[in-house]
């Protein structure tokens, strides 16, 4: 897409959205467009701004956070209110991660979650943390065994039955499908 000033727009979806907006004028009055599409346009503009910031590799994480906060502060109230719960959850996740990395015990993380979400949610999140830790430990142990089986070969060269047997030693049920997908993503490039 070419912008009106002749500079190539690096965002085809932004250009396409602009085309749709201009085409509306062929069918509707400005007042009708505002009435029917104002909220959709606000949301599209907000999401495009967020996507542009997150995709900008020249920005540091701190700069991205600053710019995201700036966009959020300028967003219409209905958008801010709809994103508030997910942003609060992400904030608590980040705080819990930082606490874990600094060596804080699980009791303090539980207290943070309890104060934010209540005891029942804090217990569910603690159980989720335990399931994640168990999964990661299983994957680590599985990878050690898989590496010894592979011995420098590609996963495609490994006997399929041997691979299934190894997976069954560490995983069961839906975990078998999950580890197969993880293997496909992680090991296919090797």
Short mmCIF file of N, CA and C in Angstrom, two decimals, residues 10-184:
data_model
loop_
_atom_site.label_atom_id
_atom_site.label_comp_id
_atom_site.label_asym_id
_atom_site.label_seq_id
_atom_site.Cartn_x
_atom_site.Cartn_y
_atom_site.Cartn_z
N UNK A 10 4.07 0.41 5.77
CA UNK A 10 4.57 -0.90 6.16
C UNK A 10 3.49 -1.76 6.81
N UNK A 11 2.30 -1.24 6.95
CA UNK A 11 1.22 -1.99 7.57
C UNK A 11 0.07 -2.16 6.60
N UNK A 12 0.03 -3.28 5.88
CA UNK A 12 -1.07 -3.47 4.93
C UNK A 12 -2.45 -3.42 5.58
N UNK A 13 -2.56 -3.93 6.81
CA UNK A 13 -3.87 -3.91 7.46
C UNK A 13 -4.31 -2.49 7.77
N UNK A 14 -3.37 -1.62 8.12
CA UNK A 14 -3.73 -0.21 8.36
C UNK A 14 -4.23 0.39 7.06
N UNK A 15 -3.55 0.15 5.97
CA UNK A 15 -3.96 0.67 4.68
C UNK A 15 -5.32 0.16 4.26
N UNK A 16 -5.57 -1.11 4.48
CA UNK A 16 -6.85 -1.70 4.14
C UNK A 16 -7.97 -1.09 4.98
N UNK A 17 -7.70 -0.87 6.25
CA UNK A 17 -8.69 -0.24 7.12
C UNK A 17 -9.04 1.16 6.64
N UNK A 18 -8.02 1.90 6.19
CA UNK A 18 -8.25 3.24 5.66
C UNK A 18 -9.10 3.19 4.39
N UNK A 19 -8.87 2.21 3.56
CA UNK A 19 -9.67 2.05 2.33
C UNK A 19 -11.12 1.82 2.70
N UNK A 20 -11.37 0.92 3.66
CA UNK A 20 -12.75 0.65 4.08
C UNK A 20 -13.41 1.91 4.63
N UNK A 21 -12.66 2.67 5.41
CA UNK A 21 -13.23 3.90 5.98
C UNK A 21 -13.61 4.88 4.88
N UNK A 22 -12.76 5.02 3.88
CA UNK A 22 -13.08 5.94 2.78
C UNK A 22 -14.28 5.44 1.97
N UNK A 23 -14.38 4.14 1.80
CA UNK A 23 -15.49 3.58 1.02
C UNK A 23 -16.84 3.80 1.70
N UNK A 24 -16.84 3.89 3.00
CA UNK A 24 -18.11 4.12 3.72
C UNK A 24 -18.78 5.40 3.25
N UNK A 25 -17.96 6.39 2.90
CA UNK A 25 -18.51 7.68 2.46
C UNK A 25 -19.30 7.55 1.17
N UNK A 26 -19.07 6.49 0.42
CA UNK A 26 -19.83 6.25 -0.80
C UNK A 26 -21.25 5.80 -0.50
N UNK A 27 -21.46 5.29 0.71
CA UNK A 27 -22.75 4.71 1.03
C UNK A 27 -23.50 5.43 2.15
N UNK A 28 -22.77 6.07 3.05
CA UNK A 28 -23.39 6.65 4.25
C UNK A 28 -22.96 8.10 4.44
N UNK A 29 -23.78 8.83 5.18
CA UNK A 29 -23.40 10.19 5.58
C UNK A 29 -22.39 10.09 6.72
N UNK A 30 -21.71 11.19 6.97
CA UNK A 30 -20.72 11.23 8.06
C UNK A 30 -21.41 10.91 9.39
N UNK A 31 -22.62 11.43 9.59
CA UNK A 31 -23.35 11.19 10.82
C UNK A 31 -23.69 9.70 10.98
N UNK A 32 -24.11 9.09 9.88
CA UNK A 32 -24.44 7.66 9.92
C UNK A 32 -23.19 6.82 10.19
N UNK A 33 -22.10 7.21 9.57
CA UNK A 33 -20.83 6.49 9.79
C UNK A 33 -20.43 6.58 11.26
N UNK A 34 -20.52 7.79 11.82
CA UNK A 34 -20.19 7.96 13.24
C UNK A 34 -21.08 7.11 14.12
N UNK A 35 -22.35 7.07 13.79
CA UNK A 35 -23.28 6.29 14.60
C UNK A 35 -23.06 4.79 14.49
N UNK A 36 -22.71 4.32 13.31
CA UNK A 36 -22.58 2.87 13.11
C UNK A 36 -21.17 2.34 13.37
N UNK A 37 -20.16 3.16 13.12
CA UNK A 37 -18.80 2.62 13.12
C UNK A 37 -17.85 3.28 14.11
N UNK A 38 -18.29 4.27 14.85
CA UNK A 38 -17.38 5.02 15.73
C UNK A 38 -16.65 4.10 16.71
N UNK A 39 -17.40 3.25 17.36
CA UNK A 39 -16.77 2.38 18.36
C UNK A 39 -15.83 1.37 17.70
N UNK A 40 -16.23 0.81 16.57
CA UNK A 40 -15.35 -0.11 15.84
C UNK A 40 -14.06 0.58 15.42
N UNK A 41 -14.18 1.80 14.94
CA UNK A 41 -13.01 2.54 14.50
C UNK A 41 -12.09 2.87 15.68
N UNK A 42 -12.67 3.24 16.81
CA UNK A 42 -11.86 3.50 17.99
C UNK A 42 -11.07 2.26 18.39
N UNK A 43 -11.75 1.13 18.40
CA UNK A 43 -11.11 -0.13 18.77
C UNK A 43 -10.01 -0.49 17.77
N UNK A 44 -10.31 -0.38 16.48
CA UNK A 44 -9.32 -0.70 15.45
C UNK A 44 -8.09 0.20 15.58
N UNK A 45 -8.30 1.48 15.79
CA UNK A 45 -7.18 2.41 15.95
C UNK A 45 -6.36 2.06 17.19
N UNK A 46 -7.04 1.75 18.26
CA UNK A 46 -6.36 1.38 19.51
C UNK A 46 -5.52 0.12 19.31
N UNK A 47 -6.11 -0.90 18.70
CA UNK A 47 -5.38 -2.16 18.49
C UNK A 47 -4.23 -1.98 17.51
N UNK A 48 -4.41 -1.17 16.50
CA UNK A 48 -3.34 -0.93 15.54
C UNK A 48 -2.18 -0.22 16.23
N UNK A 49 -2.48 0.72 17.10
CA UNK A 49 -1.43 1.42 17.84
C UNK A 49 -0.67 0.45 18.74
N UNK A 50 -1.41 -0.42 19.43
CA UNK A 50 -0.78 -1.42 20.30
C UNK A 50 0.12 -2.36 19.49
N UNK A 51 -0.41 -2.83 18.37
CA UNK A 51 0.34 -3.76 17.53
C UNK A 51 1.60 -3.11 16.98
N UNK A 52 1.49 -1.88 16.56
CA UNK A 52 2.63 -1.15 16.03
C UNK A 52 3.74 -1.03 17.07
N UNK A 53 3.36 -0.71 18.28
CA UNK A 53 4.35 -0.58 19.36
C UNK A 53 5.00 -1.92 19.66
N UNK A 54 4.20 -2.95 19.81
CA UNK A 54 4.74 -4.26 20.18
C UNK A 54 5.62 -4.85 19.07
N UNK A 55 5.35 -4.48 17.82
CA UNK A 55 6.13 -5.01 16.70
C UNK A 55 7.39 -4.19 16.43
N UNK A 56 7.54 -3.06 17.08
CA UNK A 56 8.68 -2.18 16.83
C UNK A 56 9.92 -2.72 17.55
N UNK A 57 10.80 -3.36 16.80
CA UNK A 57 12.00 -3.97 17.37
C UNK A 57 13.01 -2.93 17.87
N UNK A 58 12.85 -1.68 17.44
CA UNK A 58 13.80 -0.66 17.88
C UNK A 58 13.51 -0.16 19.30
N UNK A 59 12.34 -0.52 19.84
CA UNK A 59 11.98 -0.08 21.19
C UNK A 59 12.41 -1.10 22.23
N UNK A 60 12.93 -0.61 23.33
CA UNK A 60 13.26 -1.49 24.45
C UNK A 60 11.97 -1.88 25.15
N UNK A 61 12.00 -2.93 25.99
CA UNK A 61 10.79 -3.29 26.73
C UNK A 61 10.25 -2.12 27.58
N UNK A 62 11.15 -1.33 28.15
CA UNK A 62 10.72 -0.19 28.96
C UNK A 62 10.02 0.85 28.09
N UNK A 63 10.58 1.10 26.89
CA UNK A 63 9.95 2.07 25.99
C UNK A 63 8.59 1.56 25.53
N UNK A 64 8.49 0.27 25.25
CA UNK A 64 7.21 -0.30 24.85
C UNK A 64 6.19 -0.13 25.97
N UNK A 65 6.60 -0.43 27.20
CA UNK A 65 5.69 -0.27 28.34
C UNK A 65 5.24 1.18 28.49
N UNK A 66 6.18 2.10 28.34
CA UNK A 66 5.84 3.52 28.45
C UNK A 66 4.83 3.92 27.38
N UNK A 67 5.10 3.50 26.14
CA UNK A 67 4.19 3.87 25.04
C UNK A 67 2.84 3.19 25.18
N UNK A 68 2.83 1.96 25.66
CA UNK A 68 1.56 1.27 25.88
C UNK A 68 0.75 1.99 26.96
N UNK A 69 1.42 2.42 28.02
CA UNK A 69 0.73 3.17 29.08
C UNK A 69 0.16 4.47 28.53
N UNK A 70 0.92 5.11 27.64
CA UNK A 70 0.46 6.35 27.02
C UNK A 70 -0.81 6.10 26.18
N UNK A 71 -0.79 5.04 25.38
CA UNK A 71 -1.96 4.70 24.56
C UNK A 71 -3.15 4.37 25.44
N UNK A 72 -2.90 3.59 26.49
CA UNK A 72 -3.99 3.21 27.39
C UNK A 72 -4.60 4.43 28.06
N UNK A 73 -3.78 5.40 28.39
CA UNK A 73 -4.31 6.60 29.06
C UNK A 73 -5.14 7.46 28.10
N UNK A 74 -4.88 7.35 26.80
CA UNK A 74 -5.61 8.13 25.81
C UNK A 74 -6.80 7.37 25.23
N UNK A 75 -6.91 6.10 25.56
CA UNK A 75 -7.98 5.26 24.99
C UNK A 75 -9.34 5.69 25.54
N UNK A 76 -10.38 5.47 24.75
CA UNK A 76 -11.72 5.74 25.28
C UNK A 76 -11.98 4.89 26.53
N UNK A 77 -12.81 5.41 27.39
CA UNK A 77 -13.07 4.75 28.67
C UNK A 77 -13.55 3.31 28.49
N UNK A 78 -14.40 3.06 27.51
CA UNK A 78 -14.95 1.71 27.33
C UNK A 78 -13.84 0.71 26.97
N UNK A 79 -12.82 1.17 26.26
CA UNK A 79 -11.70 0.28 25.93
C UNK A 79 -10.86 0.05 27.17
N UNK A 80 -10.54 1.11 27.88
CA UNK A 80 -9.73 0.98 29.10
C UNK A 80 -10.38 0.04 30.10
N UNK A 81 -11.69 0.18 30.28
CA UNK A 81 -12.40 -0.67 31.23
C UNK A 81 -12.41 -2.13 30.79
N UNK A 82 -12.47 -2.37 29.49
CA UNK A 82 -12.50 -3.76 29.02
C UNK A 82 -11.14 -4.43 29.16
N UNK A 83 -10.06 -3.65 29.10
CA UNK A 83 -8.72 -4.23 29.22
C UNK A 83 -8.19 -4.24 30.65
N UNK A 84 -8.83 -3.53 31.54
CA UNK A 84 -8.33 -3.42 32.91
C UNK A 84 -8.13 -4.78 33.59
N UNK A 85 -9.08 -5.71 33.53
CA UNK A 85 -8.85 -7.00 34.21
C UNK A 85 -7.65 -7.77 33.65
N UNK A 86 -7.48 -7.80 32.34
CA UNK A 86 -6.36 -8.54 31.78
C UNK A 86 -5.04 -7.86 32.09
N UNK A 87 -5.03 -6.53 32.10
CA UNK A 87 -3.81 -5.82 32.45
C UNK A 87 -3.46 -6.00 33.92
N UNK A 88 -4.48 -6.07 34.78
CA UNK A 88 -4.23 -6.34 36.19
C UNK A 88 -3.64 -7.73 36.36
N UNK A 89 -4.20 -8.71 35.64
CA UNK A 89 -3.68 -10.07 35.71
C UNK A 89 -2.24 -10.11 35.24
N UNK A 90 -1.93 -9.44 34.14
CA UNK A 90 -0.56 -9.42 33.63
C UNK A 90 0.38 -8.75 34.62
N UNK A 91 -0.08 -7.71 35.26
CA UNK A 91 0.73 -7.02 36.25
C UNK A 91 1.05 -7.95 37.42
N UNK A 92 0.06 -8.69 37.88
CA UNK A 92 0.28 -9.62 38.99
C UNK A 92 1.20 -10.76 38.56
N UNK A 93 1.04 -11.24 37.33
CA UNK A 93 1.94 -12.28 36.81
C UNK A 93 3.38 -11.79 36.80
N UNK A 94 3.57 -10.57 36.32
CA UNK A 94 4.91 -9.99 36.26
C UNK A 94 5.49 -9.84 37.66
N UNK A 95 4.68 -9.35 38.58
CA UNK A 95 5.15 -9.20 39.96
C UNK A 95 5.52 -10.55 40.57
N UNK A 96 4.68 -11.56 40.33
CA UNK A 96 4.96 -12.90 40.87
C UNK A 96 6.25 -13.46 40.27
N UNK A 97 6.45 -13.24 38.98
CA UNK A 97 7.67 -13.72 38.31
C UNK A 97 8.90 -13.05 38.91
N UNK A 98 8.82 -11.74 39.08
CA UNK A 98 9.94 -11.00 39.67
C UNK A 98 10.22 -11.46 41.10
N UNK A 99 9.16 -11.71 41.85
CA UNK A 99 9.34 -12.19 43.22
C UNK A 99 10.01 -13.57 43.22
N UNK A 100 9.56 -14.46 42.34
CA UNK A 100 10.16 -15.79 42.24
C UNK A 100 11.65 -15.70 41.89
N UNK A 101 11.95 -14.84 40.91
CA UNK A 101 13.33 -14.67 40.47
C UNK A 101 14.22 -14.08 41.56
N UNK A 102 13.63 -13.31 42.44
CA UNK A 102 14.43 -12.72 43.53
C UNK A 102 14.52 -13.64 44.74
N UNK A 103 13.93 -14.84 44.64
CA UNK A 103 14.06 -15.83 45.70
C UNK A 103 12.98 -15.79 46.77
N UNK A 104 11.92 -15.03 46.52
CA UNK A 104 10.82 -14.95 47.49
C UNK A 104 10.09 -16.29 47.51
N UNK A 105 9.67 -16.70 48.69
CA UNK A 105 8.97 -17.99 48.80
C UNK A 105 7.53 -17.90 48.31
N UNK A 106 6.94 -19.05 48.10
CA UNK A 106 5.59 -19.10 47.52
C UNK A 106 4.54 -18.48 48.44
N UNK A 107 4.80 -18.40 49.73
CA UNK A 107 3.84 -17.80 50.66
C UNK A 107 3.63 -16.31 50.36
N UNK A 108 4.70 -15.62 50.00
CA UNK A 108 4.57 -14.20 49.68
C UNK A 108 3.84 -13.99 48.35
N UNK A 109 4.09 -14.88 47.40
CA UNK A 109 3.39 -14.80 46.13
C UNK A 109 1.91 -15.09 46.35
N UNK A 110 1.62 -16.07 47.19
CA UNK A 110 0.24 -16.38 47.54
C UNK A 110 -0.42 -15.15 48.18
N UNK A 111 0.28 -14.47 49.08
CA UNK A 111 -0.27 -13.30 49.76
C UNK A 111 -0.59 -12.18 48.76
N UNK A 112 0.28 -11.99 47.78
CA UNK A 112 0.04 -10.98 46.74
C UNK A 112 -1.23 -11.33 45.97
N UNK A 113 -1.36 -12.56 45.58
CA UNK A 113 -2.53 -13.00 44.81
C UNK A 113 -3.79 -12.96 45.67
N UNK A 114 -3.67 -13.35 46.92
CA UNK A 114 -4.82 -13.33 47.82
C UNK A 114 -5.33 -11.91 47.99
N UNK A 115 -4.41 -10.96 48.16
CA UNK A 115 -4.81 -9.56 48.33
C UNK A 115 -5.46 -9.01 47.07
N UNK A 116 -5.06 -9.51 45.92
CA UNK A 116 -5.58 -9.00 44.65
C UNK A 116 -6.86 -9.69 44.22
N UNK A 117 -6.87 -11.03 44.31
CA UNK A 117 -7.97 -11.81 43.74
C UNK A 117 -8.82 -12.55 44.76
N UNK A 118 -8.33 -12.70 45.98
CA UNK A 118 -9.04 -13.48 46.98
C UNK A 118 -8.42 -14.85 47.14
N UNK A 119 -8.78 -15.51 48.24
CA UNK A 119 -8.16 -16.79 48.59
C UNK A 119 -8.42 -17.89 47.58
N UNK A 120 -9.64 -18.00 47.09
CA UNK A 120 -9.96 -19.09 46.15
C UNK A 120 -9.14 -18.98 44.88
N UNK A 121 -9.04 -17.78 44.33
CA UNK A 121 -8.25 -17.58 43.11
C UNK A 121 -6.77 -17.79 43.39
N UNK A 122 -6.30 -17.33 44.54
CA UNK A 122 -4.89 -17.52 44.89
C UNK A 122 -4.55 -19.01 44.97
N UNK A 123 -5.48 -19.81 45.51
CA UNK A 123 -5.25 -21.25 45.58
C UNK A 123 -5.22 -21.88 44.19
N UNK A 124 -6.12 -21.43 43.32
CA UNK A 124 -6.12 -21.97 41.94
C UNK A 124 -4.83 -21.60 41.21
N UNK A 125 -4.37 -20.37 41.40
CA UNK A 125 -3.13 -19.95 40.76
C UNK A 125 -1.93 -20.71 41.31
N UNK A 126 -1.95 -20.99 42.60
CA UNK A 126 -0.87 -21.77 43.21
C UNK A 126 -0.87 -23.20 42.64
N UNK A 127 -2.05 -23.78 42.47
CA UNK A 127 -2.15 -25.11 41.88
C UNK A 127 -1.66 -25.09 40.43
N UNK A 128 -1.98 -24.02 39.71
CA UNK A 128 -1.51 -23.88 38.33
C UNK A 128 0.01 -23.77 38.29
N UNK A 129 0.58 -23.00 39.21
CA UNK A 129 2.05 -22.91 39.29
C UNK A 129 2.66 -24.29 39.50
N UNK A 130 2.04 -25.09 40.36
CA UNK A 130 2.57 -26.43 40.63
C UNK A 130 2.48 -27.32 39.40
N UNK A 131 1.35 -27.23 38.68
CA UNK A 131 1.21 -28.03 37.44
C UNK A 131 2.25 -27.60 36.40
N UNK A 132 2.48 -26.30 36.30
CA UNK A 132 3.50 -25.81 35.36
C UNK A 132 4.88 -26.30 35.75
N UNK A 133 5.19 -26.25 37.03
CA UNK A 133 6.50 -26.72 37.50
C UNK A 133 6.66 -28.21 37.23
N UNK A 134 5.61 -28.98 37.46
CA UNK A 134 5.66 -30.42 37.18
C UNK A 134 5.87 -30.67 35.69
N UNK A 135 5.16 -29.94 34.86
CA UNK A 135 5.30 -30.08 33.41
C UNK A 135 6.74 -29.78 32.99
N UNK A 136 7.26 -28.65 33.47
CA UNK A 136 8.63 -28.26 33.10
C UNK A 136 9.65 -29.29 33.57
N UNK A 137 9.45 -29.85 34.75
CA UNK A 137 10.37 -30.89 35.25
C UNK A 137 10.28 -32.14 34.38
N UNK A 138 9.07 -32.50 33.98
CA UNK A 138 8.90 -33.66 33.10
C UNK A 138 9.55 -33.43 31.75
N UNK A 139 9.38 -32.24 31.20
CA UNK A 139 9.98 -31.92 29.91
C UNK A 139 11.50 -31.96 30.01
N UNK A 140 12.04 -31.41 31.09
CA UNK A 140 13.50 -31.43 31.27
C UNK A 140 14.04 -32.85 31.35
N UNK A 141 13.39 -33.70 32.13
CA UNK A 141 13.83 -35.09 32.25
C UNK A 141 13.68 -35.82 30.92
N UNK A 142 12.59 -35.58 30.23
CA UNK A 142 12.34 -36.18 28.92
C UNK A 142 13.41 -35.75 27.92
N UNK A 143 13.76 -34.47 27.93
CA UNK A 143 14.76 -33.95 26.99
C UNK A 143 16.13 -34.62 27.21
N UNK A 144 16.48 -34.88 28.46
CA UNK A 144 17.74 -35.55 28.74
C UNK A 144 17.74 -36.93 28.08
N UNK A 145 16.67 -37.68 28.27
CA UNK A 145 16.57 -39.02 27.67
C UNK A 145 16.50 -38.94 26.14
N UNK A 146 15.76 -37.97 25.63
CA UNK A 146 15.63 -37.82 24.19
C UNK A 146 16.97 -37.48 23.55
N UNK A 147 17.73 -36.60 24.20
CA UNK A 147 19.05 -36.23 23.68
C UNK A 147 19.97 -37.44 23.59
N UNK A 148 19.89 -38.31 24.59
CA UNK A 148 20.74 -39.51 24.54
C UNK A 148 20.28 -40.46 23.43
N UNK A 149 18.98 -40.51 23.16
CA UNK A 149 18.48 -41.34 22.06
C UNK A 149 18.86 -40.77 20.70
N UNK A 150 18.78 -39.46 20.59
CA UNK A 150 19.08 -38.83 19.32
C UNK A 150 20.56 -38.93 18.97
N UNK A 151 21.42 -38.73 19.94
CA UNK A 151 22.87 -38.83 19.77
C UNK A 151 23.34 -38.17 18.47
N UNK A 152 22.94 -36.91 18.30
CA UNK A 152 23.41 -36.15 17.15
C UNK A 152 22.60 -36.33 15.88
N UNK A 153 21.56 -37.13 15.89
CA UNK A 153 20.74 -37.30 14.69
C UNK A 153 19.51 -36.42 14.78
N UNK A 154 18.80 -36.34 13.70
CA UNK A 154 17.56 -35.56 13.61
C UNK A 154 16.42 -36.39 14.19
N UNK A 155 15.43 -35.73 14.78
CA UNK A 155 14.31 -36.44 15.39
C UNK A 155 13.57 -37.30 14.36
N UNK A 156 13.58 -36.88 13.10
CA UNK A 156 12.94 -37.66 12.05
C UNK A 156 13.62 -39.00 11.81
N UNK A 157 14.91 -39.09 12.18
CA UNK A 157 15.65 -40.34 11.99
C UNK A 157 15.40 -41.32 13.13
N UNK A 158 14.78 -40.87 14.20
CA UNK A 158 14.52 -41.72 15.36
C UNK A 158 13.35 -42.66 15.08
N UNK A 159 13.48 -43.88 15.56
CA UNK A 159 12.40 -44.87 15.41
C UNK A 159 11.13 -44.32 16.08
N UNK A 160 10.05 -44.30 15.33
CA UNK A 160 8.79 -43.72 15.81
C UNK A 160 8.29 -44.43 17.07
N UNK A 161 8.37 -45.76 17.10
CA UNK A 161 7.91 -46.51 18.27
C UNK A 161 8.76 -46.20 19.50
N UNK A 162 10.06 -46.02 19.29
CA UNK A 162 10.95 -45.68 20.41
C UNK A 162 10.60 -44.31 20.96
N UNK A 163 10.29 -43.38 20.07
CA UNK A 163 9.91 -42.03 20.49
C UNK A 163 8.59 -42.05 21.28
N UNK A 164 7.61 -42.80 20.77
CA UNK A 164 6.33 -42.92 21.49
C UNK A 164 6.51 -43.56 22.85
N UNK A 165 7.34 -44.56 22.92
CA UNK A 165 7.61 -45.23 24.19
C UNK A 165 8.28 -44.29 25.20
N UNK A 166 9.24 -43.51 24.70
CA UNK A 166 9.91 -42.55 25.57
C UNK A 166 8.93 -41.50 26.09
N UNK A 167 8.10 -40.99 25.21
CA UNK A 167 7.11 -40.00 25.64
C UNK A 167 6.17 -40.59 26.69
N UNK A 168 5.76 -41.82 26.50
CA UNK A 168 4.83 -42.47 27.45
C UNK A 168 5.47 -42.67 28.82
N UNK A 169 6.78 -42.70 28.90
CA UNK A 169 7.45 -42.82 30.20
C UNK A 169 7.30 -41.55 31.04
N UNK A 170 7.16 -40.41 30.36
CA UNK A 170 7.14 -39.14 31.07
C UNK A 170 5.78 -38.44 31.05
N UNK A 171 4.93 -38.80 30.09
CA UNK A 171 3.68 -38.07 29.90
C UNK A 171 2.52 -39.04 29.70
N UNK A 172 1.31 -38.52 29.94
CA UNK A 172 0.12 -39.34 29.68
C UNK A 172 -1.02 -38.44 29.22
N UNK A 173 -2.04 -39.06 28.67
CA UNK A 173 -3.23 -38.33 28.24
C UNK A 173 -2.92 -37.19 27.29
N UNK A 174 -3.51 -36.02 27.54
CA UNK A 174 -3.31 -34.87 26.66
C UNK A 174 -1.86 -34.37 26.63
N UNK A 175 -1.10 -34.73 27.67
CA UNK A 175 0.30 -34.32 27.69
C UNK A 175 1.08 -34.93 26.53
N UNK A 176 0.66 -36.11 26.09
CA UNK A 176 1.34 -36.76 24.96
C UNK A 176 1.20 -35.92 23.68
N UNK A 177 0.00 -35.39 23.47
CA UNK A 177 -0.20 -34.53 22.30
C UNK A 177 0.58 -33.23 22.46
N UNK A 178 0.61 -32.72 23.65
CA UNK A 178 1.31 -31.47 23.91
C UNK A 178 2.81 -31.62 23.67
N UNK A 179 3.41 -32.70 24.18
CA UNK A 179 4.85 -32.87 24.00
C UNK A 179 5.18 -33.16 22.54
N UNK A 180 4.28 -33.83 21.83
CA UNK A 180 4.51 -34.06 20.40
C UNK A 180 4.55 -32.72 19.66
N UNK A 181 3.64 -31.81 20.02
CA UNK A 181 3.62 -30.49 19.39
C UNK A 181 4.87 -29.69 19.77
N UNK A 182 5.26 -29.78 21.03
CA UNK A 182 6.47 -29.07 21.48
C UNK A 182 7.68 -29.60 20.74
N UNK A 183 7.77 -30.93 20.62
CA UNK A 183 8.89 -31.53 19.87
C UNK A 183 8.90 -31.04 18.43
N UNK A 184 7.74 -31.00 17.83
CA UNK A 184 7.64 -30.59 16.43
C UNK A 184 8.19 -29.17 16.26
#
